[in-house]
Amino acid sequence: MENGTMPSYFYFTLFKEFVHLRYFILIVTLLVYLSILLFNVIILYVVFKERSLHEPMYILITCLSVNDLYGSTGFFPRLIIDILSNTNVISRSSCFVQIYIIYTYAISEYTILTLMAYDRYVAICHPLKYHRLMNSKIITLYIVIASLYSMFSMGLIVFLTARLPLCGTDIARLYCSTWSVVRLSCGVSTSTNNIIGLFVTTTAVFLPAFFIFYTYVRILIICQKSSKEFRGKALQTCLPHIISFVNYSIAIFCDIALSRLDSDKIRIAALVFSVEFLVFPPFCNPLIYGLNLPEIRKHILCLFQRSKIAQLPE
């Protein structure tokens, strides 16, 4: 088509390739989604219930769990519907709502990881200033500013994308993404979308990644000058964050790089990394923090012990 239109629906084309595995994929998807809900709700319950955990580090962990639940809810229910559907159609409005949810989740995930890195940096490198630089009011202010930025930036991107005339309706992904819709445009220049997208990617992904890398270089320098006991405690609190950061960074960078390539040879790789970016962080983060941080692990074990005692017959 030469003249672009504003289609009312989009079609997910990848589901046709896996129709023979429909019910197996459905079972796996349901198990993963229910696990994500359970694991993150446990983290939220434990941190909110225990007053001793009402500290910046644990508050940021709850923010990570809330954000993971938010992103998962924007992806999994729609995925389950599409697995069961024979048409795999999504309305235009639902597509843009999904784009908004998934990418505000993505931006917020990096923002929270950045705040967690800053929290560890202040605690280890400037311990005497910690309570002045990191308290509940300052943490709340940081989170509000970060949330407003992700909402505004993605709102602008969705607005610019929704105005594009399109010459197609097929999306070769498991969910709606900005680039999958932009590439369907015709008859108009997408340079504005590309510039805004590059700016948001730089400020929401690359700059936070650079800042996190800088904080850990500084932490490493301090640890080298400190005692073995100090290094052990620092590693214990930083290791979960490092694992989460590396896991999420690999997924998001590969998704950014592979999403703009249109080749059958890498389609499966792009599919895997797009799913990893939306599935593994929400699934792994509560396990990483619940198992590696002694305070959270202790309270989770107490929670399960109390539940077992309550089930015993009188």
PDB file of C-alpha atoms in Angstrom:
ATOM      1  CA  MET A   1       0.000   0.000   0.000  1.00  0.00           C
ATOM      2  CA  GLU A   2       1.248   3.467  -0.832  1.00  0.00           C
ATOM      3  CA  ASN A   3      -1.194   5.455   1.261  1.00  0.00           C
ATOM      4  CA  GLY A   4      -0.949   4.800   4.974  1.00  0.00           C
ATOM      5  CA  THR A   5      -4.002   4.145   7.137  1.00  0.00           C
ATOM      6  CA  MET A   6      -4.827   3.874  10.829  1.00  0.00           C
ATOM      7  CA  PRO A   7      -5.702   0.162  11.195  1.00  0.00           C
ATOM      8  CA  SER A   8      -8.063  -0.859  13.976  1.00  0.00           C
ATOM      9  CA  TYR A   9      -6.239  -4.128  14.654  1.00  0.00           C
ATOM     10  CA  PHE A  10      -2.792  -5.718  14.568  1.00  0.00           C
ATOM     11  CA  TYR A  11      -1.983  -9.398  14.031  1.00  0.00           C
ATOM     12  CA  PHE A  12       0.699 -11.359  15.892  1.00  0.00           C
ATOM     13  CA  THR A  13       2.211 -13.667  13.260  1.00  0.00           C
ATOM     14  CA  LEU A  14       4.657 -15.661  15.410  1.00  0.00           C
ATOM     15  CA  PHE A  15       1.979 -17.696  17.161  1.00  0.00           C
ATOM     16  CA  LYS A  16       1.191 -19.609  13.961  1.00  0.00           C
ATOM     17  CA  GLU A  17       4.678 -21.127  14.046  1.00  0.00           C
ATOM     18  CA  PHE A  18       4.080 -22.656  17.502  1.00  0.00           C
ATOM     19  CA  VAL A  19       0.459 -23.754  17.182  1.00  0.00           C
ATOM     20  CA  HIS A  20       1.401 -27.435  17.611  1.00  0.00           C
ATOM     21  CA  LEU A  21       2.970 -26.581  21.005  1.00  0.00           C
ATOM     22  CA  ARG A  22       0.068 -24.426  22.127  1.00  0.00           C
ATOM     23  CA  TYR A  23      -0.949 -26.310  25.278  1.00  0.00           C
ATOM     24  CA  PHE A  24       2.589 -27.026  26.416  1.00  0.00           C
ATOM     25  CA  ILE A  25       3.472 -23.326  26.075  1.00  0.00           C
ATOM     26  CA  LEU A  26       0.233 -22.414  27.889  1.00  0.00           C
ATOM     27  CA  ILE A  27       1.097 -24.626  30.885  1.00  0.00           C
ATOM     28  CA  VAL A  28       4.650 -23.258  31.105  1.00  0.00           C
ATOM     29  CA  THR A  29       3.371 -19.675  30.781  1.00  0.00           C
ATOM     30  CA  LEU A  30       0.796 -20.134  33.545  1.00  0.00           C
ATOM     31  CA  LEU A  31       3.348 -21.738  35.878  1.00  0.00           C
ATOM     32  CA  VAL A  32       5.873 -18.968  35.294  1.00  0.00           C
ATOM     33  CA  TYR A  33       3.299 -16.193  35.739  1.00  0.00           C
ATOM     34  CA  LEU A  34       1.872 -17.699  38.924  1.00  0.00           C
ATOM     35  CA  SER A  35       5.417 -18.156  40.276  1.00  0.00           C
ATOM     36  CA  ILE A  36       6.238 -14.514  39.529  1.00  0.00           C
ATOM     37  CA  LEU A  37       3.090 -13.419  41.377  1.00  0.00           C
ATOM     38  CA  LEU A  38       3.811 -15.662  44.373  1.00  0.00           C
ATOM     39  CA  PHE A  39       7.521 -14.835  44.731  1.00  0.00           C
ATOM     40  CA  ASN A  40       7.089 -11.084  44.457  1.00  0.00           C
ATOM     41  CA  VAL A  41       4.058 -10.960  46.745  1.00  0.00           C
ATOM     42  CA  ILE A  42       6.060 -12.835  49.413  1.00  0.00           C
ATOM     43  CA  ILE A  43       8.857 -10.246  49.172  1.00  0.00           C
ATOM     44  CA  LEU A  44       6.344  -7.401  49.441  1.00  0.00           C
ATOM     45  CA  TYR A  45       4.565  -8.997  52.397  1.00  0.00           C
ATOM     46  CA  VAL A  46       7.754  -9.672  54.342  1.00  0.00           C
ATOM     47  CA  VAL A  47       9.234  -6.201  53.836  1.00  0.00           C
ATOM     48  CA  PHE A  48       6.002  -4.365  54.618  1.00  0.00           C
ATOM     49  CA  LYS A  49       5.278  -6.520  57.678  1.00  0.00           C
ATOM     50  CA  GLU A  50       8.725  -6.346  59.301  1.00  0.00           C
ATOM     51  CA  ARG A  51       9.519  -2.883  60.621  1.00  0.00           C
ATOM     52  CA  SER A  52      13.231  -3.722  60.779  1.00  0.00           C
ATOM     53  CA  LEU A  53      13.213  -3.908  56.976  1.00  0.00           C
ATOM     54  CA  HIS A  54      11.823  -0.398  56.499  1.00  0.00           C
ATOM     55  CA  GLU A  55      15.183   0.855  55.243  1.00  0.00           C
ATOM     56  CA  PRO A  56      16.153   2.351  51.844  1.00  0.00           C
ATOM     57  CA  MET A  57      17.711  -0.846  50.487  1.00  0.00           C
ATOM     58  CA  TYR A  58      14.651  -2.967  51.272  1.00  0.00           C
ATOM     59  CA  ILE A  59      12.230  -0.245  50.170  1.00  0.00           C
ATOM     60  CA  LEU A  60      13.951  -0.254  46.771  1.00  0.00           C
ATOM     61  CA  ILE A  61      13.662  -4.045  46.639  1.00  0.00           C
ATOM     62  CA  THR A  62       9.892  -3.718  47.157  1.00  0.00           C
ATOM     63  CA  CYS A  63       9.808  -1.110  44.360  1.00  0.00           C
ATOM     64  CA  LEU A  64      11.559  -3.638  42.135  1.00  0.00           C
ATOM     65  CA  SER A  65       8.934  -6.268  43.010  1.00  0.00           C
ATOM     66  CA  VAL A  66       6.059  -3.848  42.374  1.00  0.00           C
ATOM     67  CA  ASN A  67       7.554  -2.915  39.016  1.00  0.00           C
ATOM     68  CA  ASP A  68       8.077  -6.578  38.106  1.00  0.00           C
ATOM     69  CA  LEU A  69       4.438  -7.326  38.907  1.00  0.00           C
ATOM     70  CA  TYR A  70       3.401  -4.316  36.822  1.00  0.00           C
ATOM     71  CA  GLY A  71       5.446  -5.377  33.783  1.00  0.00           C
ATOM     72  CA  SER A  72       4.395  -9.022  34.053  1.00  0.00           C
ATOM     73  CA  THR A  73       0.738  -8.062  34.202  1.00  0.00           C
ATOM     74  CA  GLY A  74       1.187  -6.061  31.014  1.00  0.00           C
ATOM     75  CA  PHE A  75       2.646  -9.096  29.241  1.00  0.00           C
ATOM     76  CA  PHE A  76       1.417 -12.454  30.555  1.00  0.00           C
ATOM     77  CA  PRO A  77      -2.410 -12.093  30.537  1.00  0.00           C
ATOM     78  CA  ARG A  78      -2.300 -10.926  26.915  1.00  0.00           C
ATOM     79  CA  LEU A  79       0.146 -13.716  26.024  1.00  0.00           C
ATOM     80  CA  ILE A  80      -2.200 -16.331  27.525  1.00  0.00           C
ATOM     81  CA  ILE A  81      -5.115 -14.939  25.495  1.00  0.00           C
ATOM     82  CA  ASP A  82      -3.051 -15.098  22.286  1.00  0.00           C
ATOM     83  CA  ILE A  83      -1.902 -18.662  22.975  1.00  0.00           C
ATOM     84  CA  LEU A  84      -5.535 -19.777  23.249  1.00  0.00           C
ATOM     85  CA  SER A  85      -6.705 -17.667  20.308  1.00  0.00           C
ATOM     86  CA  ASN A  86      -6.888 -18.818  16.693  1.00  0.00           C
ATOM     87  CA  THR A  87      -6.706 -15.297  15.268  1.00  0.00           C
ATOM     88  CA  ASN A  88      -4.063 -13.601  17.482  1.00  0.00           C
ATOM     89  CA  VAL A  89      -5.605 -10.183  16.923  1.00  0.00           C
ATOM     90  CA  ILE A  90      -5.044  -7.203  19.212  1.00  0.00           C
ATOM     91  CA  SER A  91      -6.922  -3.914  18.929  1.00  0.00           C
ATOM     92  CA  ARG A  92      -5.024  -0.735  18.156  1.00  0.00           C
ATOM     93  CA  SER A  93      -5.755   0.799  21.567  1.00  0.00           C
ATOM     94  CA  SER A  94      -4.775  -2.391  23.429  1.00  0.00           C
ATOM     95  CA  CYS A  95      -1.546  -2.571  21.444  1.00  0.00           C
ATOM     96  CA  PHE A  96      -0.497   0.933  22.470  1.00  0.00           C
ATOM     97  CA  VAL A  97      -1.525   0.320  26.089  1.00  0.00           C
ATOM     98  CA  GLN A  98       0.688  -2.776  26.089  1.00  0.00           C
ATOM     99  CA  ILE A  99       3.581  -0.789  24.595  1.00  0.00           C
ATOM    100  CA  TYR A 100       3.178   1.844  27.301  1.00  0.00           C
ATOM    101  CA  ILE A 101       3.082  -0.687  30.160  1.00  0.00           C
ATOM    102  CA  ILE A 102       5.977  -2.831  28.942  1.00  0.00           C
ATOM    103  CA  TYR A 103       8.318   0.074  28.242  1.00  0.00           C
ATOM    104  CA  THR A 104       7.507   2.074  31.379  1.00  0.00           C
ATOM    105  CA  TYR A 105       8.317  -1.176  33.198  1.00  0.00           C
ATOM    106  CA  ALA A 106      11.607  -1.432  31.285  1.00  0.00           C
ATOM    107  CA  ILE A 107      12.640   2.155  32.059  1.00  0.00           C
ATOM    108  CA  SER A 108      11.593   1.870  35.711  1.00  0.00           C
ATOM    109  CA  GLU A 109      13.527  -1.391  36.132  1.00  0.00           C
ATOM    110  CA  TYR A 110      16.776   0.306  35.163  1.00  0.00           C
ATOM    111  CA  THR A 111      15.930   3.351  37.271  1.00  0.00           C
ATOM    112  CA  ILE A 112      15.368   1.239  40.372  1.00  0.00           C
ATOM    113  CA  LEU A 113      18.569  -0.732  39.759  1.00  0.00           C
ATOM    114  CA  THR A 114      20.399   2.601  39.454  1.00  0.00           C
ATOM    115  CA  LEU A 115      18.976   3.832  42.764  1.00  0.00           C
ATOM    116  CA  MET A 116      19.960   0.530  44.386  1.00  0.00           C
ATOM    117  CA  ALA A 117      23.526   0.936  43.082  1.00  0.00           C
ATOM    118  CA  TYR A 118      23.626   4.482  44.472  1.00  0.00           C
ATOM    119  CA  ASP A 119      22.322   3.211  47.815  1.00  0.00           C
ATOM    120  CA  ARG A 120      25.138   0.625  48.035  1.00  0.00           C
ATOM    121  CA  TYR A 121      27.682   3.218  46.876  1.00  0.00           C
ATOM    122  CA  VAL A 122      26.715   5.666  49.640  1.00  0.00           C
ATOM    123  CA  ALA A 123      26.520   2.913  52.287  1.00  0.00           C
ATOM    124  CA  ILE A 124      29.992   1.554  51.473  1.00  0.00           C
ATOM    125  CA  CYS A 125      31.911   4.618  50.278  1.00  0.00           C
ATOM    126  CA  HIS A 126      30.280   7.314  52.445  1.00  0.00           C
ATOM    127  CA  PRO A 127      28.815   5.498  55.488  1.00  0.00           C
ATOM    128  CA  LEU A 128      28.839   8.610  57.726  1.00  0.00           C
ATOM    129  CA  LYS A 129      26.652  10.480  55.225  1.00  0.00           C
ATOM    130  CA  TYR A 130      24.299   7.548  54.548  1.00  0.00           C
ATOM    131  CA  HIS A 131      21.360   8.602  56.733  1.00  0.00           C
ATOM    132  CA  ARG A 132      21.555  12.153  55.387  1.00  0.00           C
ATOM    133  CA  LEU A 133      21.799  11.142  51.722  1.00  0.00           C
ATOM    134  CA  MET A 134      19.521   8.094  51.841  1.00  0.00           C
ATOM    135  CA  ASN A 135      16.361   8.389  53.921  1.00  0.00           C
ATOM    136  CA  SER A 136      12.677   7.727  53.283  1.00  0.00           C
ATOM    137  CA  LYS A 137      11.918  11.262  52.053  1.00  0.00           C
ATOM    138  CA  ILE A 138      14.835  11.322  49.597  1.00  0.00           C
ATOM    139  CA  ILE A 139      14.072   7.793  48.353  1.00  0.00           C
ATOM    140  CA  THR A 140      10.423   8.770  47.806  1.00  0.00           C
ATOM    141  CA  LEU A 141      11.499  11.889  45.883  1.00  0.00           C
ATOM    142  CA  TYR A 142      13.875   9.863  43.661  1.00  0.00           C
ATOM    143  CA  ILE A 143      11.189   7.272  42.932  1.00  0.00           C
ATOM    144  CA  VAL A 144       8.571   9.929  42.103  1.00  0.00           C
ATOM    145  CA  ILE A 145      10.939  11.757  39.736  1.00  0.00           C
ATOM    146  CA  ALA A 146      11.958   8.490  38.047  1.00  0.00           C
ATOM    147  CA  SER A 147       8.314   7.404  37.682  1.00  0.00           C
ATOM    148  CA  LEU A 148       7.278  10.735  36.187  1.00  0.00           C
ATOM    149  CA  TYR A 149      10.143  10.573  33.693  1.00  0.00           C
ATOM    150  CA  SER A 150       9.256   7.054  32.539  1.00  0.00           C
ATOM    151  CA  MET A 151       5.561   7.974  32.253  1.00  0.00           C
ATOM    152  CA  PHE A 152       6.225  11.194  30.347  1.00  0.00           C
ATOM    153  CA  SER A 153       8.896   9.799  27.997  1.00  0.00           C
ATOM    154  CA  MET A 154       6.871   6.726  27.052  1.00  0.00           C
ATOM    155  CA  GLY A 155       3.712   8.804  26.759  1.00  0.00           C
ATOM    156  CA  LEU A 156       5.503  10.994  24.208  1.00  0.00           C
ATOM    157  CA  ILE A 157       6.823   7.980  22.287  1.00  0.00           C
ATOM    158  CA  VAL A 158       3.403   6.307  22.196  1.00  0.00           C
ATOM    159  CA  PHE A 159       1.781   9.567  21.070  1.00  0.00           C
ATOM    160  CA  LEU A 160       4.261  10.012  18.192  1.00  0.00           C
ATOM    161  CA  THR A 161       3.948   6.343  17.187  1.00  0.00           C
ATOM    162  CA  ALA A 162       0.132   6.389  17.245  1.00  0.00           C
ATOM    163  CA  ARG A 163       0.093   9.293  14.757  1.00  0.00           C
ATOM    164  CA  LEU A 164       2.034   7.377  12.073  1.00  0.00           C
ATOM    165  CA  PRO A 165       0.080   6.164   9.010  1.00  0.00           C
ATOM    166  CA  LEU A 166       0.706   2.439   8.591  1.00  0.00           C
ATOM    167  CA  CYS A 167       0.918   0.191   5.538  1.00  0.00           C
ATOM    168  CA  GLY A 168       0.655  -3.112   7.366  1.00  0.00           C
ATOM    169  CA  THR A 169      -0.824  -4.848  10.387  1.00  0.00           C
ATOM    170  CA  ASP A 170       1.467  -7.858  10.981  1.00  0.00           C
ATOM    171  CA  ILE A 171       3.693  -7.823  14.075  1.00  0.00           C
ATOM    172  CA  ALA A 172       6.343 -10.560  14.200  1.00  0.00           C
ATOM    173  CA  ARG A 173       6.657 -10.567  17.992  1.00  0.00           C
ATOM    174  CA  LEU A 174       4.846 -12.008  20.992  1.00  0.00           C
ATOM    175  CA  TYR A 175       3.780  -8.542  22.119  1.00  0.00           C
ATOM    176  CA  CYS A 176       3.438  -5.008  20.773  1.00  0.00           C
ATOM    177  CA  SER A 177       6.684  -3.045  20.712  1.00  0.00           C
ATOM    178  CA  THR A 178       7.425   0.475  19.536  1.00  0.00           C
ATOM    179  CA  TRP A 179       9.735  -0.521  16.714  1.00  0.00           C
ATOM    180  CA  SER A 180       7.425  -3.293  15.454  1.00  0.00           C
ATOM    181  CA  VAL A 181       4.743  -0.638  14.877  1.00  0.00           C
ATOM    182  CA  VAL A 182       7.071   2.104  13.588  1.00  0.00           C
ATOM    183  CA  ARG A 183       8.496  -0.219  10.922  1.00  0.00           C
ATOM    184  CA  LEU A 184       4.960  -0.606   9.508  1.00  0.00           C
ATOM    185  CA  SER A 185       4.755   3.130   8.777  1.00  0.00           C
ATOM    186  CA  CYS A 186       4.834   4.487   5.241  1.00  0.00           C
ATOM    187  CA  GLY A 187       4.566   7.787   3.424  1.00  0.00           C
ATOM    188  CA  VAL A 188       6.070   9.853   6.267  1.00  0.00           C
ATOM    189  CA  SER A 189       9.479  10.317   7.847  1.00  0.00           C
ATOM    190  CA  THR A 190      10.118   8.555  11.167  1.00  0.00           C
ATOM    191  CA  SER A 191      13.203  10.620  12.003  1.00  0.00           C
ATOM    192  CA  THR A 192      11.436  12.339  14.918  1.00  0.00           C
ATOM    193  CA  ASN A 193      10.458   8.965  16.381  1.00  0.00           C
ATOM    194  CA  ASN A 194      14.025   7.703  15.949  1.00  0.00           C
ATOM    195  CA  ILE A 195      15.570  10.778  17.593  1.00  0.00           C
ATOM    196  CA  ILE A 196      13.179  10.685  20.565  1.00  0.00           C
ATOM    197  CA  GLY A 197      13.626   6.915  20.868  1.00  0.00           C
ATOM    198  CA  LEU A 198      17.422   7.267  20.828  1.00  0.00           C
ATOM    199  CA  PHE A 199      17.285  10.024  23.456  1.00  0.00           C
ATOM    200  CA  VAL A 200      15.049   7.974  25.773  1.00  0.00           C
ATOM    201  CA  THR A 201      17.187   4.855  25.278  1.00  0.00           C
ATOM    202  CA  THR A 202      20.344   6.821  26.070  1.00  0.00           C
ATOM    203  CA  THR A 203      18.944   8.489  29.192  1.00  0.00           C
ATOM    204  CA  ALA A 204      17.020   5.453  30.464  1.00  0.00           C
ATOM    205  CA  VAL A 205      19.471   2.643  29.612  1.00  0.00           C
ATOM    206  CA  PHE A 206      23.001   3.675  28.669  1.00  0.00           C
ATOM    207  CA  LEU A 207      23.522   6.502  31.186  1.00  0.00           C
ATOM    208  CA  PRO A 208      22.171   4.440  34.130  1.00  0.00           C
ATOM    209  CA  ALA A 209      24.347   1.490  33.045  1.00  0.00           C
ATOM    210  CA  PHE A 210      27.409   3.746  32.954  1.00  0.00           C
ATOM    211  CA  PHE A 211      26.537   5.176  36.402  1.00  0.00           C
ATOM    212  CA  ILE A 212      26.085   1.691  37.892  1.00  0.00           C
ATOM    213  CA  PHE A 213      29.431   0.625  36.435  1.00  0.00           C
ATOM    214  CA  TYR A 214      31.056   3.734  37.962  1.00  0.00           C
ATOM    215  CA  THR A 215      29.593   3.061  41.436  1.00  0.00           C
ATOM    216  CA  TYR A 216      30.931  -0.492  41.464  1.00  0.00           C
ATOM    217  CA  VAL A 217      34.374   0.650  40.378  1.00  0.00           C
ATOM    218  CA  ARG A 218      34.361   3.002  43.368  1.00  0.00           C
ATOM    219  CA  ILE A 219      33.062   0.253  45.668  1.00  0.00           C
ATOM    220  CA  LEU A 220      35.792  -2.094  44.425  1.00  0.00           C
ATOM    221  CA  ILE A 221      38.480   0.504  45.158  1.00  0.00           C
ATOM    222  CA  ILE A 222      37.161   0.969  48.703  1.00  0.00           C
ATOM    223  CA  CYS A 223      36.939  -2.786  49.279  1.00  0.00           C
ATOM    224  CA  GLN A 224      40.549  -3.310  48.202  1.00  0.00           C
ATOM    225  CA  LYS A 225      41.665  -0.894  50.918  1.00  0.00           C
ATOM    226  CA  SER A 226      39.456  -2.473  53.606  1.00  0.00           C
ATOM    227  CA  SER A 227      39.535  -5.568  55.771  1.00  0.00           C
ATOM    228  CA  LYS A 228      38.510  -9.045  54.662  1.00  0.00           C
ATOM    229  CA  GLU A 229      35.433  -8.898  56.899  1.00  0.00           C
ATOM    230  CA  PHE A 230      34.362  -5.584  55.351  1.00  0.00           C
ATOM    231  CA  ARG A 231      34.803  -6.992  51.825  1.00  0.00           C
ATOM    232  CA  GLY A 232      32.680 -10.002  52.738  1.00  0.00           C
ATOM    233  CA  LYS A 233      29.805  -7.871  54.031  1.00  0.00           C
ATOM    234  CA  ALA A 234      30.005  -5.543  51.028  1.00  0.00           C
ATOM    235  CA  LEU A 235      29.931  -8.476  48.615  1.00  0.00           C
ATOM    236  CA  GLN A 236      26.969 -10.005  50.446  1.00  0.00           C
ATOM    237  CA  THR A 237      24.846  -6.874  49.971  1.00  0.00           C
ATOM    238  CA  CYS A 238      26.084  -6.048  46.453  1.00  0.00           C
ATOM    239  CA  LEU A 239      26.036  -9.516  44.865  1.00  0.00           C
ATOM    240  CA  PRO A 240      22.229  -9.767  44.426  1.00  0.00           C
ATOM    241  CA  HIS A 241      22.174  -6.355  42.760  1.00  0.00           C
ATOM    242  CA  ILE A 242      25.094  -7.246  40.464  1.00  0.00           C
ATOM    243  CA  ILE A 243      23.343 -10.451  39.360  1.00  0.00           C
ATOM    244  CA  SER A 244      20.067  -8.578  38.693  1.00  0.00           C
ATOM    245  CA  PHE A 245      21.871  -5.804  36.827  1.00  0.00           C
ATOM    246  CA  VAL A 246      23.893  -8.166  34.595  1.00  0.00           C
ATOM    247  CA  ASN A 247      20.868 -10.363  33.888  1.00  0.00           C
ATOM    248  CA  TYR A 248      18.668  -7.417  32.940  1.00  0.00           C
ATOM    249  CA  SER A 249      21.385  -5.586  30.983  1.00  0.00           C
ATOM    250  CA  ILE A 250      22.158  -8.562  28.746  1.00  0.00           C
ATOM    251  CA  ALA A 251      18.474  -9.020  27.982  1.00  0.00           C
ATOM    252  CA  ILE A 252      17.711  -5.367  27.303  1.00  0.00           C
ATOM    253  CA  PHE A 253      20.806  -4.711  25.179  1.00  0.00           C
ATOM    254  CA  CYS A 254      20.191  -7.803  23.045  1.00  0.00           C
ATOM    255  CA  ASP A 255      16.527  -6.907  22.654  1.00  0.00           C
ATOM    256  CA  ILE A 256      17.441  -3.379  21.516  1.00  0.00           C
ATOM    257  CA  ALA A 257      20.043  -4.693  19.049  1.00  0.00           C
ATOM    258  CA  LEU A 258      18.033  -7.599  17.635  1.00  0.00           C
ATOM    259  CA  SER A 259      14.623  -5.893  17.456  1.00  0.00           C
ATOM    260  CA  ARG A 260      15.698  -3.765  14.472  1.00  0.00           C
ATOM    261  CA  LEU A 261      17.069  -6.664  12.426  1.00  0.00           C
ATOM    262  CA  ASP A 262      14.707  -8.552  10.117  1.00  0.00           C
ATOM    263  CA  SER A 263      16.319 -11.905   9.416  1.00  0.00           C
ATOM    264  CA  ASP A 264      14.928 -15.404   9.749  1.00  0.00           C
ATOM    265  CA  LYS A 265      18.322 -16.577  11.022  1.00  0.00           C
ATOM    266  CA  ILE A 266      18.113 -14.442  14.155  1.00  0.00           C
ATOM    267  CA  ARG A 267      14.323 -14.402  14.611  1.00  0.00           C
ATOM    268  CA  ILE A 268      14.443 -17.157  17.243  1.00  0.00           C
ATOM    269  CA  ALA A 269      17.276 -15.358  19.064  1.00  0.00           C
ATOM    270  CA  ALA A 270      15.297 -12.103  19.059  1.00  0.00           C
ATOM    271  CA  LEU A 271      12.229 -13.980  20.309  1.00  0.00           C
ATOM    272  CA  VAL A 272      14.172 -15.631  23.146  1.00  0.00           C
ATOM    273  CA  PHE A 273      15.769 -12.377  24.307  1.00  0.00           C
ATOM    274  CA  SER A 274      12.496 -10.448  24.160  1.00  0.00           C
ATOM    275  CA  VAL A 275      10.902 -13.100  26.388  1.00  0.00           C
ATOM    276  CA  GLU A 276      13.953 -13.153  28.689  1.00  0.00           C
ATOM    277  CA  PHE A 277      13.730  -9.391  29.109  1.00  0.00           C
ATOM    278  CA  LEU A 278      10.110  -9.702  30.290  1.00  0.00           C
ATOM    279  CA  VAL A 279      10.214 -13.034  32.115  1.00  0.00           C
ATOM    280  CA  PHE A 280      13.514 -13.741  33.853  1.00  0.00           C
ATOM    281  CA  PRO A 281      13.991 -10.487  35.838  1.00  0.00           C
ATOM    282  CA  PRO A 282      10.505 -10.657  37.436  1.00  0.00           C
ATOM    283  CA  PHE A 283      11.013 -14.387  38.083  1.00  0.00           C
ATOM    284  CA  CYS A 284      14.617 -14.261  39.314  1.00  0.00           C
ATOM    285  CA  ASN A 285      14.752 -10.990  41.269  1.00  0.00           C
ATOM    286  CA  PRO A 286      12.690 -12.146  44.289  1.00  0.00           C
ATOM    287  CA  LEU A 287      14.659 -15.406  44.391  1.00  0.00           C
ATOM    288  CA  ILE A 288      17.983 -13.553  44.202  1.00  0.00           C
ATOM    289  CA  TYR A 289      17.140 -11.126  47.000  1.00  0.00           C
ATOM    290  CA  GLY A 290      15.160 -13.611  49.076  1.00  0.00           C
ATOM    291  CA  LEU A 291      17.961 -16.179  49.101  1.00  0.00           C
ATOM    292  CA  ASN A 292      21.029 -13.929  49.254  1.00  0.00           C
ATOM    293  CA  LEU A 293      20.078 -11.212  51.742  1.00  0.00           C
ATOM    294  CA  PRO A 294      20.134 -12.687  55.280  1.00  0.00           C
ATOM    295  CA  GLU A 295      17.484 -10.365  56.738  1.00  0.00           C
ATOM    296  CA  ILE A 296      14.905 -11.135  54.061  1.00  0.00           C
ATOM    297  CA  ARG A 297      15.774 -14.843  54.042  1.00  0.00           C
ATOM    298  CA  LYS A 298      15.398 -15.037  57.824  1.00  0.00           C
ATOM    299  CA  HIS A 299      11.943 -13.461  57.807  1.00  0.00           C
ATOM    300  CA  ILE A 300      10.770 -15.606  54.884  1.00  0.00           C
ATOM    301  CA  LEU A 301      11.831 -18.756  56.759  1.00  0.00           C
ATOM    302  CA  CYS A 302      10.008 -17.512  59.863  1.00  0.00           C
ATOM    303  CA  LEU A 303       6.909 -16.901  57.768  1.00  0.00           C
ATOM    304  CA  PHE A 304       6.885 -20.473  56.459  1.00  0.00           C
ATOM    305  CA  GLN A 305       7.609 -21.898  59.904  1.00  0.00           C
ATOM    306  CA  ARG A 306       4.657 -20.015  61.391  1.00  0.00           C
ATOM    307  CA  SER A 307       2.408 -21.248  58.578  1.00  0.00           C
ATOM    308  CA  LYS A 308       3.468 -24.862  59.262  1.00  0.00           C
ATOM    309  CA  ILE A 309       2.816 -24.472  62.982  1.00  0.00           C
ATOM    310  CA  ALA A 310      -0.611 -23.000  62.294  1.00  0.00           C
ATOM    311  CA  GLN A 311      -1.499 -26.062  60.215  1.00  0.00           C
ATOM    312  CA  LEU A 312      -0.636 -28.534  62.975  1.00  0.00           C
ATOM    313  CA  PRO A 313      -3.634 -30.144  64.718  1.00  0.00           C
ATOM    314  CA  GLU A 314      -4.316 -28.956  68.257  1.00  0.00           C
TER     315      GLU A 314
END
